[in-house]
Amino acid sequence: MPASSGLPTLKDFEEKLYLCNHCGFCRPACPVMRRMEMDETVGPRGRMLLIHGWMSGELKPTKPLVEKLYLCTACRYCYVKCPPGLEIDKIVEAARYELVKVGAGPLEPHRIVASRIADYNNPFAEPPSNRTAWLKKVGPIEIPEKAKVLYWVGCMASYRVQTTAITTVKILKHANVEFTMLGNDEGCCGSILLRTGQRDPVVEKYAKRNVEMIAAKGVETLITSCAECFRTFYMDYPKILGELPFEVLHSSQFFERLMKDGVLKFGEELPMKITYHDPCHLGRHAGVYDEPRNIIKAIPGLEFVEMLRSREEARCCGAGGGLRYGFQDLSIAMAADRLREDVIPTGARVVVTPCPSCILNLRDASRQYGLGVEVIDLTDLICRALRI
């Protein structure tokens, strides 16, 4: 690993592997395990045993072992349930990096994603020139070359869930926030590479490049729609590069700030019944729970019903940790579980979540399984409330 990286390695967790007391509290919490007939080898406890066996030399990094270590969304729910507080998601991520170093990982779909990012600067092999095509739907707007605020759109919102980008910019425009963007020069933050063990390109190239381009625009605050991009800038980049020269906020945090400052004001009632889904990278990873809810609760006429499993207990939508890229059917089935078992019992048929990756997976699940649940971004809800 490049010396500049402060990301944890498997050696950093060597002693902690022995702290697992095999209590099993993590087993029912694991959304992958629940979907795979409680197969012990794909659950947190099983993954710890597999990693320990590999580190001790008792197991070889065979294809079945490698595949099982990639059957994890890094949702961090097991950490919430673990009595000794083992950060199993971080241990798995570090193990994936070791697998990549010895040539046993990642899985082929993740190699393809890495190749696409290298060639196109996004994981979908979309033309970089199309990254800002969605701006045409916003209406007349002038983006200055430099500003104190920069909106990092992210690959998912740029290419797959463009409504998120459109509504975010509409709110910024409505609030008279002077902001800039990187435009077609924006690239991938590298989150999917970090989660699948392909760290070196992020450490050597993407992190430094992205931060330097943003800083060159005189930025004091970076905001991003994507929970995965937010986690990467907020938590990973500082470990790689040291303290960043700008503040990093998720859009929900930024818009809550504008609301508290009286810049965003909700007037007319919005008669809707909704529930809220906590993205794992925003909630359990970064601790952002209240800001989105504060916005929701401030909208007049809105009926907000919490799911039984919310905040730290929220189930993963199945999109994270590279699972959707490697096991798409399983990923979408997990999203269907979230909708069927947690969303629908609230009586709400609209679920709000501030992450385009969650939106894409939950929407696909609602459509494929015929669940009739509408999935929208928090920014979409704000736009409806502001009538913009």
Coordinates of C-alpha atoms in Angstrom, one line a residue:
M1 CA 0.0 0.0 0.0
P2 CA 1.3 3.5 -0.7
A3 CA 2.8 5.1 2.3
S4 CA 0.5 8.1 2.0
S5 CA -2.5 6.0 2.9
G6 CA -3.8 5.9 6.5
L7 CA -6.5 3.4 5.6
P8 CA -6.6 0.4 8.0
T9 CA -5.0 -2.9 6.9
L10 CA -5.9 -6.4 8.1
K11 CA -2.8 -6.3 10.3
D12 CA -4.4 -3.4 12.3
F13 CA -7.3 -5.8 13.1
E14 CA -5.2 -8.9 13.8
E15 CA -5.8 -9.0 17.6
K16 CA -9.4 -8.0 17.3
L17 CA -10.2 -11.1 15.3
Y18 CA -9.8 -13.0 18.5
L19 CA -12.4 -10.9 20.3
C20 CA -15.3 -12.5 18.5
N21 CA -17.0 -14.6 21.2
H22 CA -19.3 -16.3 18.6
C23 CA -22.4 -15.1 20.5
G24 CA -24.4 -14.9 17.3
F25 CA -26.1 -11.6 18.0
C26 CA -24.9 -10.4 14.5
R27 CA -26.6 -13.3 12.7
P28 CA -30.3 -12.1 12.5
A29 CA -29.0 -8.6 11.8
C30 CA -27.2 -9.5 8.6
P31 CA -29.5 -8.8 5.6
V32 CA -27.4 -11.1 3.3
M33 CA -27.6 -14.0 5.8
R34 CA -31.4 -13.6 6.1
R35 CA -31.7 -13.8 2.4
M36 CA -29.4 -16.9 2.1
E37 CA -31.2 -19.2 4.5
M38 CA -29.0 -18.2 7.4
D39 CA -25.9 -19.7 5.8
E40 CA -23.3 -19.3 8.5
T41 CA -20.5 -18.7 6.0
V42 CA -22.0 -15.6 4.5
G43 CA -22.8 -13.9 7.9
P44 CA -20.6 -11.7 10.0
R45 CA -19.5 -14.4 12.4
G46 CA -18.7 -16.8 9.5
R47 CA -16.8 -14.1 7.7
M48 CA -14.7 -13.5 10.8
L49 CA -13.9 -17.2 11.0
L50 CA -13.0 -17.3 7.3
I51 CA -10.7 -14.3 7.6
H52 CA -9.0 -15.8 10.7
G53 CA -8.5 -19.1 8.9
W54 CA -7.0 -17.4 5.9
M55 CA -4.7 -15.2 8.1
S56 CA -3.5 -18.2 10.1
G57 CA -2.8 -20.2 6.9
E58 CA -5.4 -22.8 7.6
L59 CA -7.5 -21.7 4.6
K60 CA -6.5 -20.7 1.1
P61 CA -8.1 -17.8 -0.8
T62 CA -10.1 -20.1 -3.0
K63 CA -12.9 -18.9 -5.2
P64 CA -15.7 -19.9 -2.8
L65 CA -13.9 -18.1 0.1
V66 CA -13.3 -15.0 -1.9
E67 CA -17.0 -14.9 -3.1
K68 CA -18.2 -15.2 0.5
L69 CA -16.1 -12.3 1.6
Y70 CA -17.7 -10.2 -1.2
L71 CA -21.2 -11.1 0.0
C72 CA -21.3 -8.1 2.3
T73 CA -22.9 -4.7 1.9
A74 CA -20.7 -3.1 4.5
C75 CA -23.9 -1.9 6.1
R76 CA -22.4 -1.9 9.6
Y77 CA -25.5 -3.4 11.2
C78 CA -23.4 -6.2 12.7
Y79 CA -21.3 -3.6 14.5
V80 CA -24.5 -2.3 16.2
K81 CA -25.3 -5.7 17.5
C82 CA -21.8 -6.9 18.4
P83 CA -21.2 -6.9 22.3
P84 CA -17.4 -6.3 22.0
G85 CA -18.0 -3.7 19.3
L86 CA -16.1 -5.4 16.5
E87 CA -16.1 -3.2 13.3
I88 CA -16.6 -6.2 11.0
D89 CA -17.3 -4.1 8.0
K90 CA -13.9 -2.5 8.3
I91 CA -12.2 -5.9 8.8
V92 CA -14.0 -7.3 5.7
E93 CA -12.9 -4.2 3.6
A94 CA -9.3 -4.6 4.8
A95 CA -9.5 -8.4 4.0
R96 CA -10.7 -7.6 0.5
Y97 CA -7.7 -5.3 0.0
E98 CA -5.4 -8.2 1.0
L99 CA -7.2 -10.4 -1.5
V100 CA -6.6 -7.9 -4.2
K101 CA -2.9 -7.6 -3.3
V102 CA -2.4 -11.4 -3.7
G103 CA -4.4 -11.5 -6.9
A104 CA -7.4 -13.4 -5.5
G105 CA -9.8 -10.5 -5.6
P106 CA -11.9 -8.7 -6.5
L107 CA -14.8 -10.5 -8.3
E108 CA -14.9 -10.1 -12.1
P109 CA -17.8 -7.5 -12.0
H110 CA -15.7 -5.4 -9.7
R111 CA -12.7 -5.6 -12.0
I112 CA -14.9 -4.4 -14.8
V113 CA -16.1 -1.4 -12.7
A114 CA -12.5 -0.5 -12.0
S115 CA -11.7 -0.6 -15.7
R116 CA -14.6 1.6 -16.5
I117 CA -13.6 4.1 -13.9
A118 CA -10.1 4.1 -15.3
D119 CA -11.3 4.7 -18.9
Y120 CA -14.4 6.8 -18.4
N121 CA -14.1 8.2 -14.8
N122 CA -17.4 6.6 -13.9
P123 CA -18.5 3.0 -13.1
F124 CA -21.1 2.9 -15.9
A125 CA -18.8 3.5 -18.9
E126 CA -20.9 6.6 -19.7
P127 CA -19.3 9.4 -21.8
P128 CA -17.8 12.0 -19.5
S129 CA -19.3 14.6 -21.9
N130 CA -22.8 13.5 -20.7
R131 CA -22.1 14.0 -17.0
T132 CA -24.0 17.3 -16.9
A133 CA -26.7 16.6 -19.5
W134 CA -29.3 16.7 -16.8
L135 CA -28.6 20.4 -16.2
K136 CA -30.8 21.2 -19.2
K137 CA -33.8 20.2 -17.2
V138 CA -33.1 22.7 -14.4
G139 CA -33.8 25.8 -16.5
P140 CA -31.7 28.9 -17.0
I141 CA -28.8 28.9 -14.5
E142 CA -25.4 30.4 -14.3
I143 CA -22.7 28.3 -12.7
P144 CA -19.7 30.5 -11.7
E145 CA -16.1 29.2 -12.1
K146 CA -15.4 29.7 -8.4
A147 CA -17.6 29.9 -5.3
K148 CA -17.5 29.1 -1.6
V149 CA -19.9 26.2 -2.1
L150 CA -19.4 23.3 -4.5
Y151 CA -22.0 20.7 -5.4
W152 CA -20.4 17.3 -6.0
V153 CA -23.0 15.5 -8.0
G154 CA -21.6 12.0 -8.0
C155 CA -21.8 9.3 -10.7
M156 CA -25.1 7.8 -9.6
A157 CA -27.0 11.1 -9.7
S158 CA -25.2 12.3 -12.8
Y159 CA -26.1 9.2 -14.9
R160 CA -28.7 7.0 -13.2
V161 CA -30.9 8.9 -10.7
Q162 CA -30.8 12.4 -12.3
T163 CA -33.9 13.6 -10.5
T164 CA -31.7 13.8 -7.4
A165 CA -29.2 16.2 -9.2
I166 CA -32.0 18.2 -10.7
T167 CA -33.9 18.8 -7.5
T168 CA -30.7 19.5 -5.5
V169 CA -29.8 22.3 -8.0
K170 CA -33.4 23.6 -8.0
I171 CA -33.2 24.0 -4.2
L172 CA -29.8 25.7 -4.3
K173 CA -31.2 28.1 -7.0
H174 CA -34.4 28.8 -5.0
A175 CA -32.3 29.6 -1.9
N176 CA -30.0 31.9 -3.9
V177 CA -26.9 29.9 -3.0
E178 CA -24.0 30.8 -5.1
F179 CA -22.3 27.5 -5.9
T180 CA -20.0 26.0 -8.5
M181 CA -19.5 22.4 -9.8
L182 CA -16.8 20.5 -11.6
G183 CA -19.0 19.9 -14.5
N184 CA -17.8 17.3 -17.0
D185 CA -14.4 17.3 -15.2
E186 CA -16.0 15.7 -12.1
G187 CA -15.1 12.0 -11.8
C188 CA -15.6 9.1 -9.6
C189 CA -14.9 9.5 -5.8
G190 CA -13.7 5.9 -5.7
S191 CA -16.1 4.6 -3.1
I192 CA -16.8 1.4 -5.0
L193 CA -13.1 0.8 -5.4
L194 CA -12.5 1.3 -1.7
R195 CA -15.3 -1.0 -0.7
T196 CA -14.1 -3.8 -3.0
G197 CA -10.5 -3.7 -1.9
Q198 CA -9.2 -1.8 -5.0
R199 CA -7.6 1.0 -2.9
D200 CA -4.4 1.8 -4.7
P201 CA -6.0 3.8 -7.6
V202 CA -8.0 5.9 -5.1
V203 CA -4.9 6.5 -2.9
E204 CA -2.6 7.3 -5.8
K205 CA -4.8 9.2 -8.1
Y206 CA -8.5 9.9 -7.5
A207 CA -8.5 11.3 -4.0
K208 CA -5.7 13.8 -4.6
R209 CA -7.0 14.8 -8.0
N210 CA -10.6 15.4 -6.7
V211 CA -9.5 17.4 -3.7
E212 CA -7.1 19.5 -5.7
M213 CA -9.7 20.4 -8.4
I214 CA -12.2 21.3 -5.7
A215 CA -9.8 23.4 -3.7
A216 CA -8.7 25.3 -6.8
K217 CA -12.2 26.7 -7.1
G218 CA -11.9 28.5 -3.7
V219 CA -14.4 26.2 -2.1
E220 CA -15.1 26.3 1.6
T221 CA -18.0 23.8 1.7
L222 CA -18.5 20.8 -0.4
I223 CA -22.0 19.2 -0.5
T224 CA -22.9 15.9 -2.1
S225 CA -26.2 14.1 -2.7
C226 CA -24.7 10.6 -2.5
A227 CA -24.3 8.9 0.9
E228 CA -21.4 6.9 -0.5
C229 CA -19.6 10.0 -1.9
F230 CA -20.2 11.7 1.4
R231 CA -18.7 8.9 3.4
T232 CA -15.7 8.8 1.1
F233 CA -15.0 12.5 1.3
Y234 CA -15.9 12.8 4.9
M235 CA -14.2 9.7 6.3
D236 CA -11.8 8.1 3.8
Y237 CA -10.1 11.0 2.1
P238 CA -8.9 12.5 5.4
K239 CA -7.2 9.2 6.3
I240 CA -5.5 9.2 2.9
L241 CA -4.6 12.9 2.5
G242 CA -4.9 14.4 6.0
E243 CA -7.4 17.2 6.9
L244 CA -9.2 18.5 3.8
P245 CA -9.1 22.2 3.0
F246 CA -12.9 22.5 2.9
E247 CA -15.9 21.4 4.9
V248 CA -17.8 18.3 3.7
L249 CA -21.6 18.1 4.2
H250 CA -24.3 15.9 2.9
S251 CA -27.0 17.8 1.1
S252 CA -29.4 17.0 3.9
Q253 CA -27.1 18.7 6.4
F254 CA -26.6 21.7 4.2
F255 CA -30.4 22.2 3.5
E256 CA -31.2 21.8 7.2
R257 CA -28.7 24.5 7.9
L258 CA -30.4 26.8 5.4
M259 CA -33.8 25.9 7.0
K260 CA -32.5 26.8 10.5
D261 CA -31.1 30.1 9.1
G262 CA -34.5 31.0 7.6
V263 CA -33.4 30.7 4.0
L264 CA -35.5 27.7 3.2
K265 CA -39.1 28.3 4.4
F266 CA -42.0 25.9 4.0
G267 CA -45.4 27.5 3.7
E268 CA -48.2 25.6 2.0
E269 CA -49.2 22.2 3.4
L270 CA -48.0 19.0 1.7
P271 CA -50.6 16.4 2.4
M272 CA -48.5 13.2 2.1
K273 CA -47.9 10.2 4.2
I274 CA -44.2 9.2 4.1
T275 CA -41.6 7.1 5.9
Y276 CA -37.8 7.6 5.8
H277 CA -35.1 5.1 5.0
D278 CA -31.6 5.7 6.6
P279 CA -28.8 5.0 4.1
C280 CA -26.1 3.0 5.8
H281 CA -23.2 5.2 4.8
L282 CA -25.0 8.3 6.0
G283 CA -26.4 6.8 9.2
R284 CA -24.4 4.0 10.8
H285 CA -21.2 5.0 9.1
A286 CA -21.3 8.8 9.6
G287 CA -23.9 9.3 12.3
V288 CA -26.3 11.5 10.3
Y289 CA -29.8 10.8 11.5
D290 CA -31.4 13.9 12.7
E291 CA -30.8 16.5 9.9
P292 CA -33.0 14.7 7.3
R293 CA -35.7 14.1 9.9
N294 CA -35.6 17.7 11.0
I295 CA -36.4 18.8 7.4
I296 CA -39.2 16.3 7.1
K297 CA -40.8 17.3 10.4
A298 CA -40.7 21.0 9.4
I299 CA -42.9 20.5 6.3
P300 CA -46.6 21.4 7.1
G301 CA -49.3 18.9 6.4
L302 CA -46.8 16.0 6.0
E303 CA -47.6 12.8 7.9
F304 CA -44.3 11.2 8.8
V305 CA -44.3 7.6 10.2
E306 CA -41.1 6.0 11.3
M307 CA -40.3 2.4 10.4
L308 CA -40.0 0.0 13.3
R309 CA -36.4 -0.6 12.2
S310 CA -34.9 2.9 11.7
R311 CA -31.8 4.9 12.6
E312 CA -29.1 2.5 14.0
E313 CA -31.5 -0.4 13.5
A314 CA -32.4 0.4 9.9
R315 CA -32.0 -2.5 7.4
C316 CA -29.7 -2.1 4.4
C317 CA -31.3 -1.6 1.0
G318 CA -28.7 -4.0 -0.4
A319 CA -26.9 -1.7 -2.8
G320 CA -23.7 -1.0 -0.8
G321 CA -20.3 -2.7 -0.5
G322 CA -20.2 -3.6 -4.2
L323 CA -23.0 -6.2 -3.7
R324 CA -25.3 -4.7 -6.4
Y325 CA -22.4 -4.9 -8.9
G326 CA -21.5 -8.5 -8.0
F327 CA -24.9 -10.0 -7.0
Q328 CA -27.6 -7.8 -8.5
D329 CA -30.5 -10.2 -8.0
L330 CA -29.7 -10.7 -4.4
S331 CA -29.2 -7.0 -3.9
I332 CA -32.6 -6.2 -5.3
A333 CA -34.3 -9.0 -3.3
M334 CA -32.8 -7.5 -0.1
A335 CA -34.3 -4.1 -1.1
A336 CA -37.7 -5.9 -1.6
D337 CA -37.4 -7.3 2.0
R338 CA -36.8 -3.7 3.2
L339 CA -39.9 -2.5 1.4
R340 CA -42.2 -5.5 2.2
E341 CA -41.2 -5.9 5.9
D342 CA -40.4 -2.4 7.0
V343 CA -41.9 0.2 4.7
I344 CA -45.4 -1.2 3.8
P345 CA -46.3 -2.0 7.5
T346 CA -46.1 1.8 8.2
G347 CA -49.1 2.4 5.9
A348 CA -47.0 4.8 3.8
R349 CA -46.6 4.2 0.1
V350 CA -43.9 6.8 -0.3
V351 CA -40.4 6.2 1.2
V352 CA -37.9 9.1 1.3
T353 CA -34.2 8.6 1.3
P354 CA -31.3 11.0 0.6
C355 CA -29.1 8.6 -1.4
P356 CA -29.4 7.9 -5.1
S357 CA -27.9 4.4 -4.7
C358 CA -30.6 3.5 -2.2
I359 CA -33.2 5.1 -4.5
L360 CA -32.2 3.0 -7.5
N361 CA -32.2 -0.3 -5.6
L362 CA -35.4 0.3 -3.8
R363 CA -37.2 1.5 -7.0
D364 CA -36.0 -1.6 -8.9
A365 CA -37.3 -3.8 -6.1
S366 CA -40.7 -2.0 -5.9
R367 CA -41.1 -2.4 -9.7
Q368 CA -39.8 -6.0 -10.0
Y369 CA -41.7 -7.3 -7.0
G370 CA -44.9 -5.3 -7.7
L371 CA -44.9 -3.7 -4.3
G372 CA -46.4 -0.3 -5.4
V373 CA -44.0 1.8 -3.2
E374 CA -42.9 5.2 -4.6
V375 CA -39.2 6.0 -3.7
I376 CA -38.1 9.6 -3.8
D377 CA -35.1 11.6 -2.7
L378 CA -35.3 14.0 0.2
T379 CA -34.6 16.8 -2.3
D380 CA -37.6 15.8 -4.3
L381 CA -39.7 16.0 -1.2
I382 CA -38.3 19.5 -0.5
C383 CA -39.1 20.7 -4.0
R384 CA -42.6 19.4 -3.7
A385 CA -43.0 21.3 -0.4
L386 CA -41.5 24.5 -1.8
R387 CA -43.6 24.1 -5.0
I388 CA -40.6 24.5 -7.3

